[in-house]
Coordinates of C-alpha atoms in Angstrom, one line a residue:
M1 CA 56.6 -29.6 300.4
S2 CA 58.8 -26.9 300.1
N3 CA 58.4 -24.8 297.3
V4 CA 62.0 -24.1 296.9
R5 CA 62.7 -24.3 293.0
P6 CA 65.4 -26.9 291.8
L7 CA 68.8 -24.7 291.0
K8 CA 68.6 -25.9 287.9
A9 CA 64.7 -24.8 287.2
T10 CA 65.4 -21.3 288.8
R11 CA 68.2 -21.2 285.7
A12 CA 65.7 -22.5 283.1
V13 CA 63.1 -19.5 284.8
R14 CA 66.1 -16.9 284.5
E15 CA 68.0 -17.4 281.0
P16 CA 64.6 -15.9 278.9
G17 CA 64.3 -13.0 280.8
K18 CA 68.5 -12.1 281.1
R19 CA 67.6 -12.5 277.1
M20 CA 64.4 -10.3 276.8
R21 CA 66.4 -7.8 278.8
S22 CA 69.8 -8.2 276.1
R23 CA 67.4 -7.6 273.3
L24 CA 65.7 -4.6 274.4
L25 CA 69.1 -3.0 274.9
D26 CA 70.1 -4.1 272.1
A27 CA 67.5 -1.9 270.1
A28 CA 67.0 0.4 272.3
V29 CA 71.1 1.3 272.1
E30 CA 70.6 1.6 268.0
L31 CA 67.6 4.2 268.3
F32 CA 69.1 6.6 270.6
K33 CA 72.2 6.4 268.5
D34 CA 70.1 7.5 266.1
Q35 CA 67.5 10.0 267.7
G36 CA 68.5 10.1 271.8
L37 CA 66.6 10.2 274.4
A38 CA 64.3 12.8 273.7
G39 CA 62.6 11.3 269.7
V40 CA 62.7 7.2 270.9
A41 CA 59.4 6.4 272.3
V42 CA 58.6 2.9 274.4
A43 CA 56.3 2.0 271.2
D44 CA 59.6 1.8 269.2
I45 CA 61.9 0.1 271.8
A46 CA 59.4 -2.3 271.9
A47 CA 58.3 -3.0 268.8
A48 CA 62.1 -3.3 267.3
A49 CA 63.0 -5.6 269.7
G50 CA 59.5 -7.7 269.4
A51 CA 58.9 -7.0 272.4
F52 CA 55.5 -5.3 274.2
P53 CA 55.9 -2.2 276.3
S54 CA 55.2 -3.7 278.9
Q55 CA 58.5 -6.2 278.8
I56 CA 60.1 -2.5 279.1
T57 CA 58.0 -1.5 282.4
Y58 CA 59.1 -4.6 283.5
Y59 CA 62.6 -5.3 283.0
F60 CA 63.2 -1.1 283.6
R61 CA 60.9 0.4 285.1
T62 CA 61.0 4.0 283.0
K63 CA 62.7 4.4 279.6
E64 CA 65.0 6.9 280.7
A65 CA 66.0 3.4 283.1
L66 CA 67.0 1.7 279.9
F67 CA 68.8 4.8 278.8
V68 CA 71.2 5.2 281.2
E69 CA 72.1 1.1 281.2
A70 CA 72.3 0.9 277.6
A71 CA 74.2 3.4 277.5
C72 CA 76.8 2.8 280.4
R73 CA 77.0 -1.0 278.6
E74 CA 77.5 0.6 274.9
V75 CA 80.4 3.2 277.0
L76 CA 81.6 -0.2 278.4
Y77 CA 81.8 -2.3 275.0
V78 CA 83.9 0.9 273.4
A79 CA 86.5 0.7 276.2
R80 CA 86.6 -2.5 276.0
Q81 CA 87.0 -2.1 272.2
A82 CA 90.1 0.6 272.6
E83 CA 91.5 -1.5 275.2
E84 CA 91.7 -4.7 272.6
E85 CA 93.1 -2.7 269.0
A86 CA 95.5 -0.9 271.4
A87 CA 97.2 -3.1 272.9
R88 CA 98.8 -3.8 269.7
A89 CA 100.4 -0.7 270.0
A90 CA 104.7 -0.6 270.1
T91 CA 104.7 2.2 271.8
G92 CA 102.9 4.7 274.9
P93 CA 101.9 7.4 272.4
D94 CA 101.0 4.5 269.6
Y95 CA 99.3 3.5 271.9
N96 CA 97.6 6.9 273.7
R97 CA 96.5 7.1 270.2
V98 CA 94.6 4.0 269.7
L99 CA 92.6 4.8 272.7
V100 CA 92.0 8.3 271.7
E101 CA 90.8 7.9 267.7
T102 CA 88.2 4.8 269.0
V103 CA 86.7 7.0 272.0
I104 CA 86.6 10.6 270.6
G105 CA 83.6 10.6 268.3
S106 CA 82.2 7.5 269.1
P107 CA 78.3 7.0 269.7
G108 CA 79.0 5.3 272.6
L109 CA 80.6 7.6 274.2
A110 CA 77.9 10.7 273.3
L111 CA 75.2 8.3 274.9
F112 CA 76.7 8.4 278.2
I113 CA 77.4 11.4 278.3
E114 CA 73.9 12.1 277.2
A115 CA 72.9 9.3 280.4
L116 CA 75.6 11.8 282.5
S117 CA 73.5 14.5 282.3
L118 CA 69.9 12.7 282.3
T119 CA 71.6 11.3 286.5
R120 CA 71.6 15.2 287.5
R121 CA 68.1 15.5 287.4
R122 CA 67.2 11.7 288.3
Q123 CA 70.1 11.1 290.8
D124 CA 68.0 7.6 291.6
L125 CA 69.8 6.7 288.5
A126 CA 73.0 7.4 289.0
P127 CA 74.4 4.6 291.0
Q128 CA 74.4 2.6 287.3
V129 CA 77.1 5.2 286.7
E130 CA 79.0 5.2 289.0
R131 CA 79.5 1.6 288.7
T132 CA 79.7 2.1 285.1
F133 CA 83.0 4.7 286.5
E134 CA 84.1 2.3 288.1
R135 CA 84.2 -0.3 285.7
L136 CA 86.1 2.5 283.6
H137 CA 88.7 2.8 285.4
A138 CA 89.5 -0.9 286.9
Q139 CA 89.2 -1.8 283.2
G140 CA 91.9 0.5 282.1
D141 CA 94.1 -0.1 284.8
R142 CA 94.2 -4.0 284.2
A143 CA 94.9 -3.5 281.2
Y144 CA 97.8 -0.6 280.2
A145 CA 99.3 -2.2 282.6
E146 CA 99.2 -5.3 281.0
T147 CA 100.3 -3.3 277.9
K148 CA 103.2 -1.6 279.6
A149 CA 104.7 -4.5 281.5
A150 CA 104.0 -6.9 278.1
R151 CA 106.3 -4.0 276.3
G152 CA 108.5 -3.5 278.5
W153 CA 107.7 0.1 278.3
S154 CA 109.4 2.6 281.3
G155 CA 108.4 5.2 283.3
G156 CA 104.9 7.4 283.1
D157 CA 102.3 7.2 285.5
D158 CA 100.4 4.9 287.4
P159 CA 97.3 3.0 285.5
A160 CA 95.3 3.8 287.7
V161 CA 95.6 7.3 287.3
T162 CA 96.2 7.4 283.9
A163 CA 92.3 5.3 283.4
R164 CA 90.6 7.8 285.7
R165 CA 92.9 11.4 283.9
F166 CA 91.7 9.4 280.4
W167 CA 88.3 9.3 280.7
T168 CA 88.5 12.6 282.8
L169 CA 90.0 14.1 280.0
A170 CA 87.2 12.2 277.4
L171 CA 84.5 13.6 278.2
G172 CA 85.5 17.2 279.3
V173 CA 86.9 17.0 275.7
T174 CA 84.2 15.8 274.5
L175 CA 81.3 17.8 275.7
R176 CA 83.5 21.2 275.3
D177 CA 84.1 20.8 271.6
G178 CA 80.7 19.1 270.3
A179 CA 79.5 22.5 272.1
T180 CA 81.5 24.7 270.1
G181 CA 81.5 22.6 267.1
A182 CA 84.6 20.9 266.9
T183 CA 85.6 18.1 264.0
T184 CA 85.8 14.6 265.1
Q185 CA 89.9 15.0 264.3
E186 CA 90.2 18.8 266.4
A187 CA 88.6 16.8 269.6
V188 CA 90.9 14.2 268.6
D189 CA 94.2 15.6 268.4
E190 CA 93.3 18.1 271.5
M191 CA 93.1 15.2 273.8
L192 CA 96.4 13.7 272.7
A193 CA 98.3 17.5 273.1
L194 CA 96.6 16.9 276.8
L195 CA 97.7 13.7 277.3
R196 CA 101.5 13.8 276.7
L197 CA 101.2 17.5 278.2
G198 CA 100.0 15.7 281.4
S199 CA 102.3 13.2 281.3
G200 CA 105.6 14.3 279.7
G201 CA 105.7 13.2 276.7
G202 CA 104.6 9.1 277.7
E203 CA 106.4 6.2 277.8
N204 CA 109.4 4.4 275.4

């Protein structure tokens, strides 16, 4: 007799695993936002998720791998929220302003920057970050192109170029201003100025 599971049975086994993974990520990201990677123990995450420490090892192997996945998921959430809010903008400058104000200073971006630093030492975790950049750029490209077409904006750079420049600037501004003690508003103002400079004033 074949040992192959019916498709319905296989899905029934996988669904609880997906839910547990999601619970662990949800619990971890809140703890990491408050305390950073170094301040959180595996046991803390397990307790917050109503799980066992061994389940973290089973699903993610290490705390560092869990951190990187949680940070990548969180920055994608931030990007989606920013794109949804910016889609209502009436002008190109307004679109940029909403994007920047939503992204700069967000805990999700701060976590992602910490994940980038971690992957310099842990190259085995780099593929997760690379996939996240691909999704950030693709989602940003699509969102900007759709809004630009819907509003009838003329001029401006190619959407793909715009999306890449946005995230490059967001990471750079956050890193530098974080190191110099600049306020979130100062970081927002700086990034908006850089976007205007790069786009030659933006769309109408």
